[in-house]
Amino acid sequence: MSHSPTITLHPIMPSLSDNNRLSLFSGSANLPLAQEVARYLGMDVGPMIRKKFADGELYIQIQESIRGCDVYLIQPCCHPVNDHLMELLIMVDACRRASARQITAVIPYYAYGRADRKTAGRESITAKLVANLITEAGAHRVLAMDLHSAQIQGYFDIPFDHVYGSPVLLDYLASKQLEDLVVVSPDVGGVARARAFAKKLNGAPLAIIDKRRQAHNVAEVLNLIGDVQGKTAVLVDDMIDTAGTILEGARLLREHGARQVYACATHAVFSGPAISRLSSGMLEEVIVTNTIPVPEEHRFEQLTVISVANLIGEAIWRIHEDTSVSSMFR
């Protein structure tokens, strides 16, 4: 399978002036990713004290002057979600009170994004609530990767840059030189994501799984739209949580004659029974990125973790230099 690069990165050492310095800090959610981003930018992660009081309250103190700086705070809101979200808000507030010129919340994984609209009475739209919290804390801009739904960008009244993990996933798949590919959306809501993915894979055909969810984290697969007979199927989603959708989807694809089944997702949430389901033998390989850290106890033979640090680093560099971020993905 022929392959052309999906993105061009330019690792350039930033020329930081006294009036427009770039500072990078990391919360506790994914320090290794932040360190990789810092290496790409040719700098260090800034020093910060993080403490937790006996009752669970968090304390944050920035350990260097950031007056007049452009500050980037890297913090995916992964498990434990509420602690990491609160830590992000406190970091933003600390930087605002330290007279940072501009504060950008870099959120590789945006929590509470699944509740992006009301589907029943008396529900909260938590995706909008989190947007309000981040804005009110004092962030001037947000950089996030692979939102659960793109409409979440509209919940913010501050600039929002949305980047995608698909380039690194596509590059990895291309390196495997798989033949007779068909890209599969695990539900109707993910069709746009899967179609864009298929287009980048030399216009691979698209299949859709018709799924009805009876409860949160419980999926019932009903039908397959498209032909996967004798093909290598690639399931594409934004996240893998309990892996129920992926497992049932893989089983359905096997029943319809798929020769091999791969799963690709940006965010490895991996809750509850996810590991046992993903390692059950239904999937040749599970390909995810490191937006969320994957601990050793969650790793298994079929798992491949690919870094998005260069993508995030390039986006930060372009924001800092006031150049186009969207052109990275054209």
mmCIF file of C-alpha atoms in Angstrom:
data_model
loop_
_atom_site.group_PDB
_atom_site.id
_atom_site.type_symbol
_atom_site.label_atom_id
_atom_site.label_comp_id
_atom_site.label_asym_id
_atom_site.label_seq_id
_atom_site.Cartn_x
_atom_site.Cartn_y
_atom_site.Cartn_z
ATOM 1 C CA MET A 1 0.000 0.000 0.000
ATOM 2 C CA SER A 2 1.476 3.332 -1.053
ATOM 3 C CA HIS A 3 1.622 5.965 1.611
ATOM 4 C CA SER A 4 2.213 9.686 1.701
ATOM 5 C CA PRO A 5 3.042 11.629 4.880
ATOM 6 C CA THR A 6 -0.052 12.890 6.666
ATOM 7 C CA ILE A 7 1.696 15.683 8.514
ATOM 8 C CA THR A 8 4.947 17.632 8.345
ATOM 9 C CA LEU A 9 6.583 18.579 11.625
ATOM 10 C CA HIS A 10 9.306 21.180 12.064
ATOM 11 C CA PRO A 11 11.279 20.681 15.276
ATOM 12 C CA ILE A 12 12.762 24.159 15.618
ATOM 13 C CA MET A 13 14.310 25.534 18.776
ATOM 14 C CA PRO A 14 12.097 28.439 19.847
ATOM 15 C CA SER A 15 13.735 31.858 19.948
ATOM 16 C CA LEU A 16 12.169 33.177 23.112
ATOM 17 C CA SER A 17 12.278 36.902 23.687
ATOM 18 C CA ASP A 18 12.131 38.539 27.097
ATOM 19 C CA ASN A 19 8.706 39.991 26.272
ATOM 20 C CA ASN A 20 7.142 36.845 24.871
ATOM 21 C CA ARG A 21 8.636 33.850 26.651
ATOM 22 C CA LEU A 22 7.182 30.362 26.388
ATOM 23 C CA SER A 23 6.812 28.393 29.613
ATOM 24 C CA LEU A 24 5.651 24.786 29.844
ATOM 25 C CA PHE A 25 4.252 23.110 32.950
ATOM 26 C CA SER A 26 2.714 19.729 33.585
ATOM 27 C CA GLY A 27 0.171 18.435 36.010
ATOM 28 C CA SER A 28 0.506 14.983 37.521
ATOM 29 C CA ALA A 29 -1.768 13.218 35.000
ATOM 30 C CA ASN A 30 0.842 12.507 32.299
ATOM 31 C CA LEU A 31 4.282 13.893 33.111
ATOM 32 C CA PRO A 32 6.105 11.582 30.616
ATOM 33 C CA LEU A 33 4.081 13.048 27.732
ATOM 34 C CA ALA A 34 4.825 16.592 28.895
ATOM 35 C CA GLN A 35 8.538 15.769 29.067
ATOM 36 C CA GLU A 36 8.436 14.447 25.490
ATOM 37 C CA VAL A 37 6.695 17.634 24.349
ATOM 38 C CA ALA A 38 9.328 19.718 26.136
ATOM 39 C CA ARG A 39 12.128 17.799 24.408
ATOM 40 C CA TYR A 40 10.501 18.464 21.035
ATOM 41 C CA LEU A 41 10.450 22.171 21.843
ATOM 42 C CA GLY A 42 14.028 22.131 23.137
ATOM 43 C CA MET A 43 13.128 23.201 26.665
ATOM 44 C CA ASP A 44 12.362 21.802 30.117
ATOM 45 C CA VAL A 45 9.113 21.316 31.984
ATOM 46 C CA GLY A 46 8.893 24.147 34.507
ATOM 47 C CA PRO A 47 9.232 23.468 38.247
ATOM 48 C CA MET A 48 6.044 23.241 40.250
ATOM 49 C CA ILE A 49 5.091 22.073 43.744
ATOM 50 C CA ARG A 50 2.032 19.847 43.990
ATOM 51 C CA LYS A 51 0.770 18.700 47.381
ATOM 52 C CA LYS A 52 -2.355 17.020 48.675
ATOM 53 C CA PHE A 53 -3.668 17.819 52.121
ATOM 54 C CA ALA A 54 -4.946 15.079 54.419
ATOM 55 C CA ASP A 55 -8.548 15.766 53.409
ATOM 56 C CA GLY A 56 -7.731 15.505 49.689
ATOM 57 C CA GLU A 57 -7.441 19.219 48.855
ATOM 58 C CA LEU A 58 -4.761 20.069 46.275
ATOM 59 C CA TYR A 59 -2.072 22.721 46.586
ATOM 60 C CA ILE A 60 -0.175 24.073 43.560
ATOM 61 C CA GLN A 61 2.692 26.558 43.466
ATOM 62 C CA ILE A 62 4.625 27.585 40.334
ATOM 63 C CA GLN A 63 8.311 27.669 41.226
ATOM 64 C CA GLU A 64 9.591 30.257 38.726
ATOM 65 C CA SER A 65 8.551 33.696 37.540
ATOM 66 C CA ILE A 66 6.048 33.580 34.672
ATOM 67 C CA ARG A 67 5.163 37.281 34.639
ATOM 68 C CA GLY A 68 4.541 38.241 31.010
ATOM 69 C CA CYS A 69 5.014 34.660 29.767
ATOM 70 C CA ASP A 70 2.934 32.543 27.414
ATOM 71 C CA VAL A 71 2.222 29.556 29.647
ATOM 72 C CA TYR A 72 1.161 26.109 28.411
ATOM 73 C CA LEU A 73 -0.271 23.705 30.987
ATOM 74 C CA ILE A 74 -0.340 20.050 29.903
ATOM 75 C CA GLN A 75 -2.932 17.990 31.755
ATOM 76 C CA PRO A 76 -5.180 15.238 30.353
ATOM 77 C CA CYS A 77 -8.220 14.802 32.586
ATOM 78 C CA CYS A 78 -7.935 11.021 32.876
ATOM 79 C CA HIS A 79 -8.433 8.740 35.898
ATOM 80 C CA PRO A 80 -8.873 9.932 38.612
ATOM 81 C CA VAL A 81 -10.817 12.396 36.491
ATOM 82 C CA ASN A 82 -12.032 14.794 39.169
ATOM 83 C CA ASP A 83 -8.614 15.134 40.807
ATOM 84 C CA HIS A 84 -6.904 15.850 37.494
ATOM 85 C CA LEU A 85 -9.575 18.295 36.362
ATOM 86 C CA MET A 86 -9.367 20.188 39.665
ATOM 87 C CA GLU A 87 -5.567 20.193 39.418
ATOM 88 C CA LEU A 88 -5.816 21.786 35.971
ATOM 89 C CA LEU A 89 -8.162 24.492 37.256
ATOM 90 C CA ILE A 90 -5.841 25.274 40.177
ATOM 91 C CA MET A 91 -2.819 25.459 37.841
ATOM 92 C CA VAL A 92 -4.669 27.896 35.585
ATOM 93 C CA ASP A 93 -5.660 30.033 38.564
ATOM 94 C CA ALA A 94 -2.105 30.033 39.931
ATOM 95 C CA CYS A 95 -0.727 31.191 36.569
ATOM 96 C CA ARG A 96 -3.370 33.909 36.232
ATOM 97 C CA ARG A 97 -2.500 35.246 39.679
ATOM 98 C CA ALA A 98 1.211 35.111 38.747
ATOM 99 C CA SER A 99 0.554 37.587 35.883
ATOM 100 C CA ALA A 100 1.111 35.217 32.952
ATOM 101 C CA ARG A 101 0.502 37.025 29.655
ATOM 102 C CA GLN A 102 -1.459 34.153 28.121
ATOM 103 C CA ILE A 103 -2.492 30.787 29.587
ATOM 104 C CA THR A 104 -3.194 27.847 27.296
ATOM 105 C CA ALA A 105 -4.737 24.717 28.784
ATOM 106 C CA VAL A 106 -3.328 21.788 26.799
ATOM 107 C CA ILE A 107 -5.798 18.946 27.362
ATOM 108 C CA PRO A 108 -4.815 15.799 25.429
ATOM 109 C CA TYR A 109 -7.901 14.030 26.821
ATOM 110 C CA TYR A 110 -10.988 16.159 27.539
ATOM 111 C CA ALA A 111 -13.043 14.623 30.343
ATOM 112 C CA TYR A 112 -16.838 14.723 30.583
ATOM 113 C CA GLY A 113 -17.024 15.104 26.800
ATOM 114 C CA ARG A 114 -19.547 12.292 26.351
ATOM 115 C CA ALA A 115 -22.368 14.329 27.904
ATOM 116 C CA ASP A 116 -22.414 16.956 25.148
ATOM 117 C CA ARG A 117 -26.203 17.355 24.854
ATOM 118 C CA LYS A 118 -29.389 16.373 26.664
ATOM 119 C CA THR A 119 -30.694 12.974 25.624
ATOM 120 C CA ALA A 120 -33.232 12.731 28.462
ATOM 121 C CA GLY A 121 -34.885 15.039 30.930
ATOM 122 C CA ARG A 122 -33.035 16.490 33.914
ATOM 123 C CA GLU A 123 -29.542 15.694 32.622
ATOM 124 C CA SER A 124 -26.454 17.869 32.926
ATOM 125 C CA ILE A 125 -24.416 18.831 29.859
ATOM 126 C CA THR A 126 -21.082 18.278 31.558
ATOM 127 C CA ALA A 127 -19.011 19.025 28.457
ATOM 128 C CA LYS A 128 -20.297 22.607 28.634
ATOM 129 C CA LEU A 129 -19.882 22.733 32.426
ATOM 130 C CA VAL A 130 -16.190 21.820 32.138
ATOM 131 C CA ALA A 131 -15.757 24.448 29.420
ATOM 132 C CA ASN A 132 -17.205 27.056 31.771
ATOM 133 C CA LEU A 133 -14.929 25.962 34.619
ATOM 134 C CA ILE A 134 -11.767 26.183 32.496
ATOM 135 C CA THR A 135 -12.734 29.599 31.142
ATOM 136 C CA GLU A 136 -13.699 31.027 34.530
ATOM 137 C CA ALA A 137 -10.455 29.726 36.076
ATOM 138 C CA GLY A 138 -8.615 32.095 33.729
ATOM 139 C CA ALA A 139 -7.501 30.161 30.653
ATOM 140 C CA HIS A 140 -7.114 32.313 27.534
ATOM 141 C CA ARG A 141 -6.958 29.419 25.062
ATOM 142 C CA VAL A 142 -7.475 25.654 24.933
ATOM 143 C CA LEU A 143 -5.612 23.048 22.902
ATOM 144 C CA ALA A 144 -7.270 19.614 22.935
ATOM 145 C CA MET A 145 -6.922 16.379 20.995
ATOM 146 C CA ASP A 146 -9.711 14.260 19.479
ATOM 147 C CA LEU A 147 -12.770 15.504 21.296
ATOM 148 C CA HIS A 148 -15.620 13.028 21.666
ATOM 149 C CA SER A 149 -17.664 15.398 19.506
ATOM 150 C CA ALA A 150 -16.367 18.404 17.587
ATOM 151 C CA GLN A 151 -19.259 20.598 18.764
ATOM 152 C CA ILE A 152 -17.570 20.905 22.177
ATOM 153 C CA GLN A 153 -15.338 23.581 20.629
ATOM 154 C CA GLY A 154 -18.409 25.798 20.443
ATOM 155 C CA TYR A 155 -18.935 25.564 24.204
ATOM 156 C CA PHE A 156 -15.908 27.826 24.711
ATOM 157 C CA ASP A 157 -15.913 31.606 24.317
ATOM 158 C CA ILE A 158 -12.118 31.607 24.113
ATOM 159 C CA PRO A 159 -9.931 30.421 21.193
ATOM 160 C CA PHE A 160 -9.910 26.643 20.858
ATOM 161 C CA ASP A 161 -7.468 24.568 18.800
ATOM 162 C CA HIS A 162 -8.559 21.002 18.037
ATOM 163 C CA VAL A 163 -5.830 18.611 16.875
ATOM 164 C CA TYR A 164 -6.056 14.981 15.851
ATOM 165 C CA GLY A 165 -4.159 11.826 16.740
ATOM 166 C CA SER A 166 -4.990 10.188 13.412
ATOM 167 C CA PRO A 167 -1.710 11.125 11.644
ATOM 168 C CA VAL A 168 0.416 8.973 13.961
ATOM 169 C CA LEU A 169 -2.110 6.119 13.803
ATOM 170 C CA LEU A 170 -2.212 6.339 10.005
ATOM 171 C CA ASP A 171 1.574 6.374 9.740
ATOM 172 C CA TYR A 172 1.785 3.275 11.901
ATOM 173 C CA LEU A 173 -0.864 1.423 9.889
ATOM 174 C CA ALA A 174 0.869 2.383 6.649
ATOM 175 C CA SER A 175 4.142 0.935 7.959
ATOM 176 C CA LYS A 176 2.412 -2.442 8.411
ATOM 177 C CA GLN A 177 1.485 -2.532 4.690
ATOM 178 C CA LEU A 178 -1.877 -4.174 5.321
ATOM 179 C CA GLU A 179 -3.886 -5.232 2.268
ATOM 180 C CA ASP A 180 -7.631 -5.204 1.471
ATOM 181 C CA LEU A 181 -8.390 -2.659 4.166
ATOM 182 C CA VAL A 182 -11.867 -1.606 5.203
ATOM 183 C CA VAL A 183 -12.327 1.093 7.832
ATOM 184 C CA VAL A 184 -15.175 0.437 10.266
ATOM 185 C CA SER A 185 -17.056 2.944 12.399
ATOM 186 C CA PRO A 186 -18.245 1.260 15.630
ATOM 187 C CA ASP A 187 -21.416 3.405 15.629
ATOM 188 C CA VAL A 188 -23.278 5.905 13.496
ATOM 189 C CA GLY A 189 -21.917 8.825 15.524
ATOM 190 C CA GLY A 190 -18.355 8.012 14.498
ATOM 191 C CA VAL A 191 -18.976 7.874 10.740
ATOM 192 C CA ALA A 192 -17.366 11.255 9.995
ATOM 193 C CA ARG A 193 -14.233 10.243 11.923
ATOM 194 C CA ALA A 194 -14.041 6.860 10.156
ATOM 195 C CA ARG A 195 -14.676 8.404 6.730
ATOM 196 C CA ALA A 196 -11.814 10.883 7.201
ATOM 197 C CA PHE A 197 -9.589 8.013 8.355
ATOM 198 C CA ALA A 198 -10.532 5.907 5.316
ATOM 199 C CA LYS A 199 -9.826 8.802 2.956
ATOM 200 C CA LYS A 200 -6.269 9.032 4.293
ATOM 201 C CA LEU A 201 -5.818 5.289 3.712
ATOM 202 C CA ASN A 202 -5.946 5.732 -0.067
ATOM 203 C CA GLY A 203 -9.720 5.878 -0.078
ATOM 204 C CA ALA A 204 -10.320 2.561 1.680
ATOM 205 C CA PRO A 205 -13.972 1.442 1.762
ATOM 206 C CA LEU A 206 -16.114 2.215 4.793
ATOM 207 C CA ALA A 207 -18.369 -0.014 6.900
ATOM 208 C CA ILE A 208 -20.659 1.014 9.763
ATOM 209 C CA ILE A 209 -21.839 -0.919 12.791
ATOM 210 C CA ASP A 210 -25.425 -0.146 13.784
ATOM 211 C CA LYS A 211 -25.334 -0.070 17.570
ATOM 212 C CA ARG A 212 -27.934 0.781 20.155
ATOM 213 C CA ARG A 213 -26.840 1.581 23.675
ATOM 214 C CA GLN A 214 -29.238 0.466 26.398
ATOM 215 C CA ALA A 215 -27.264 1.964 29.294
ATOM 216 C CA HIS A 216 -23.983 3.800 29.914
ATOM 217 C CA ASN A 217 -21.009 1.530 29.153
ATOM 218 C CA VAL A 218 -23.397 -1.142 27.805
ATOM 219 C CA ALA A 219 -23.609 -1.591 24.046
ATOM 220 C CA GLU A 220 -25.753 -3.885 21.926
ATOM 221 C CA VAL A 221 -24.558 -4.490 18.368
ATOM 222 C CA LEU A 222 -27.339 -5.049 15.874
ATOM 223 C CA ASN A 223 -26.201 -4.784 12.260
ATOM 224 C CA LEU A 224 -23.271 -4.269 9.902
ATOM 225 C CA ILE A 225 -23.600 -1.921 6.957
ATOM 226 C CA GLY A 226 -20.924 -2.637 4.341
ATOM 227 C CA ASP A 227 -18.783 -5.513 3.080
ATOM 228 C CA VAL A 228 -15.909 -6.916 5.164
ATOM 229 C CA GLN A 229 -15.756 -10.438 3.708
ATOM 230 C CA GLY A 230 -12.110 -11.511 3.370
ATOM 231 C CA LYS A 231 -10.845 -8.036 4.280
ATOM 232 C CA THR A 232 -8.667 -6.549 7.009
ATOM 233 C CA ALA A 233 -11.038 -4.480 9.141
ATOM 234 C CA VAL A 234 -9.810 -1.462 11.096
ATOM 235 C CA LEU A 235 -12.183 -0.297 13.852
ATOM 236 C CA VAL A 236 -11.684 3.436 14.466
ATOM 237 C CA ASP A 237 -12.914 5.308 17.543
ATOM 238 C CA ASP A 238 -11.888 8.304 19.634
ATOM 239 C CA MET A 239 -11.548 6.297 22.855
ATOM 240 C CA ILE A 240 -11.656 2.807 24.302
ATOM 241 C CA ASP A 241 -13.294 2.812 27.727
ATOM 242 C CA THR A 242 -14.660 -0.578 28.872
ATOM 243 C CA ALA A 243 -14.040 -1.998 25.350
ATOM 244 C CA GLY A 244 -17.560 -3.425 25.121
ATOM 245 C CA THR A 245 -18.183 -1.634 21.823
ATOM 246 C CA ILE A 246 -14.842 -2.758 20.381
ATOM 247 C CA LEU A 247 -15.253 -6.386 21.473
ATOM 248 C CA GLU A 248 -18.800 -6.731 20.133
ATOM 249 C CA GLY A 249 -17.791 -4.930 16.961
ATOM 250 C CA ALA A 250 -14.828 -7.257 16.417
ATOM 251 C CA ARG A 251 -17.059 -10.283 17.015
ATOM 252 C CA LEU A 252 -19.588 -9.019 14.469
ATOM 253 C CA LEU A 253 -16.862 -8.376 11.895
ATOM 254 C CA ARG A 254 -15.509 -11.913 12.359
ATOM 255 C CA GLU A 255 -19.013 -13.307 11.894
ATOM 256 C CA HIS A 256 -19.274 -11.409 8.598
ATOM 257 C CA GLY A 257 -16.032 -12.872 7.300
ATOM 258 C CA ALA A 258 -13.357 -10.299 8.169
ATOM 259 C CA ARG A 259 -9.938 -11.925 7.850
ATOM 260 C CA GLN A 260 -8.257 -9.714 10.461
ATOM 261 C CA VAL A 261 -9.531 -7.060 12.868
ATOM 262 C CA TYR A 262 -7.492 -4.136 14.208
ATOM 263 C CA ALA A 263 -8.674 -1.455 16.636
ATOM 264 C CA CYS A 264 -7.408 2.145 16.568
ATOM 265 C CA ALA A 265 -8.258 4.807 19.132
ATOM 266 C CA THR A 266 -6.630 7.977 20.390
ATOM 267 C CA HIS A 267 -7.524 7.701 24.070
ATOM 268 C CA ALA A 268 -6.791 4.519 26.046
ATOM 269 C CA VAL A 269 -9.225 5.027 28.929
ATOM 270 C CA PHE A 270 -9.233 1.258 29.696
ATOM 271 C CA SER A 271 -11.804 1.016 32.503
ATOM 272 C CA GLY A 272 -13.128 -2.081 34.254
ATOM 273 C CA PRO A 273 -13.030 -5.205 32.046
ATOM 274 C CA ALA A 274 -11.315 -3.465 29.107
ATOM 275 C CA ILE A 275 -8.003 -5.329 29.341
ATOM 276 C CA SER A 276 -9.531 -8.811 29.477
ATOM 277 C CA ARG A 277 -11.821 -7.966 26.558
ATOM 278 C CA LEU A 278 -9.086 -6.483 24.370
ATOM 279 C CA SER A 279 -6.697 -9.372 25.027
ATOM 280 C CA SER A 280 -9.332 -12.063 24.409
ATOM 281 C CA GLY A 281 -8.015 -12.937 20.936
ATOM 282 C CA MET A 282 -10.690 -11.168 18.880
ATOM 283 C CA LEU A 283 -8.231 -8.473 17.777
ATOM 284 C CA GLU A 284 -4.901 -8.803 15.992
ATOM 285 C CA GLU A 285 -3.722 -5.506 17.478
ATOM 286 C CA VAL A 286 -5.018 -2.599 19.560
ATOM 287 C CA ILE A 287 -3.341 0.674 18.553
ATOM 288 C CA VAL A 288 -3.668 3.697 20.854
ATOM 289 C CA THR A 289 -1.754 6.881 21.628
ATOM 290 C CA ASN A 290 -0.232 8.149 24.856
ATOM 291 C CA THR A 291 -2.661 11.018 25.518
ATOM 292 C CA ILE A 292 -3.523 8.955 28.608
ATOM 293 C CA PRO A 293 -0.672 7.063 30.330
ATOM 294 C CA VAL A 294 -1.000 3.277 30.071
ATOM 295 C CA PRO A 295 0.448 1.652 33.224
ATOM 296 C CA GLU A 296 2.274 -1.662 33.015
ATOM 297 C CA GLU A 297 -0.649 -3.550 34.551
ATOM 298 C CA HIS A 298 -2.832 -2.405 31.630
ATOM 299 C CA ARG A 299 -0.428 -3.538 28.919
ATOM 300 C CA PHE A 300 -0.963 -6.757 26.979
ATOM 301 C CA GLU A 301 0.580 -8.543 24.012
ATOM 302 C CA GLN A 302 -1.670 -7.034 21.335
ATOM 303 C CA LEU A 303 -1.292 -3.440 22.555
ATOM 304 C CA THR A 304 0.743 -0.802 20.702
ATOM 305 C CA VAL A 305 1.101 2.708 22.175
ATOM 306 C CA ILE A 306 2.223 5.513 19.843
ATOM 307 C CA SER A 307 3.371 8.926 21.030
ATOM 308 C CA VAL A 308 1.584 12.140 20.045
ATOM 309 C CA ALA A 309 4.171 14.347 21.770
ATOM 310 C CA ASN A 310 5.539 15.756 18.503
ATOM 311 C CA LEU A 311 2.037 16.617 17.298
ATOM 312 C CA ILE A 312 1.248 18.481 20.517
ATOM 313 C CA GLY A 313 4.665 20.131 20.561
ATOM 314 C CA GLU A 314 4.246 21.340 16.985
ATOM 315 C CA ALA A 315 0.792 22.713 17.770
ATOM 316 C CA ILE A 316 2.166 24.591 20.800
ATOM 317 C CA TRP A 317 5.000 26.013 18.704
ATOM 318 C CA ARG A 318 2.584 27.202 15.999
ATOM 319 C CA ILE A 319 0.235 28.801 18.534
ATOM 320 C CA HIS A 320 3.185 30.571 20.150
ATOM 321 C CA GLU A 321 4.391 31.829 16.762
ATOM 322 C CA ASP A 322 0.879 32.830 15.607
ATOM 323 C CA THR A 323 0.925 30.457 12.619
ATOM 324 C CA SER A 324 -1.676 28.028 11.361
ATOM 325 C CA VAL A 325 -2.443 24.894 13.383
ATOM 326 C CA SER A 326 -5.035 23.456 10.987
ATOM 327 C CA SER A 327 -2.490 23.381 8.141
ATOM 328 C CA MET A 328 -0.681 20.604 10.028
ATOM 329 C CA PHE A 329 -3.434 18.206 8.915
ATOM 330 C CA ARG A 330 -3.913 19.197 5.272
#
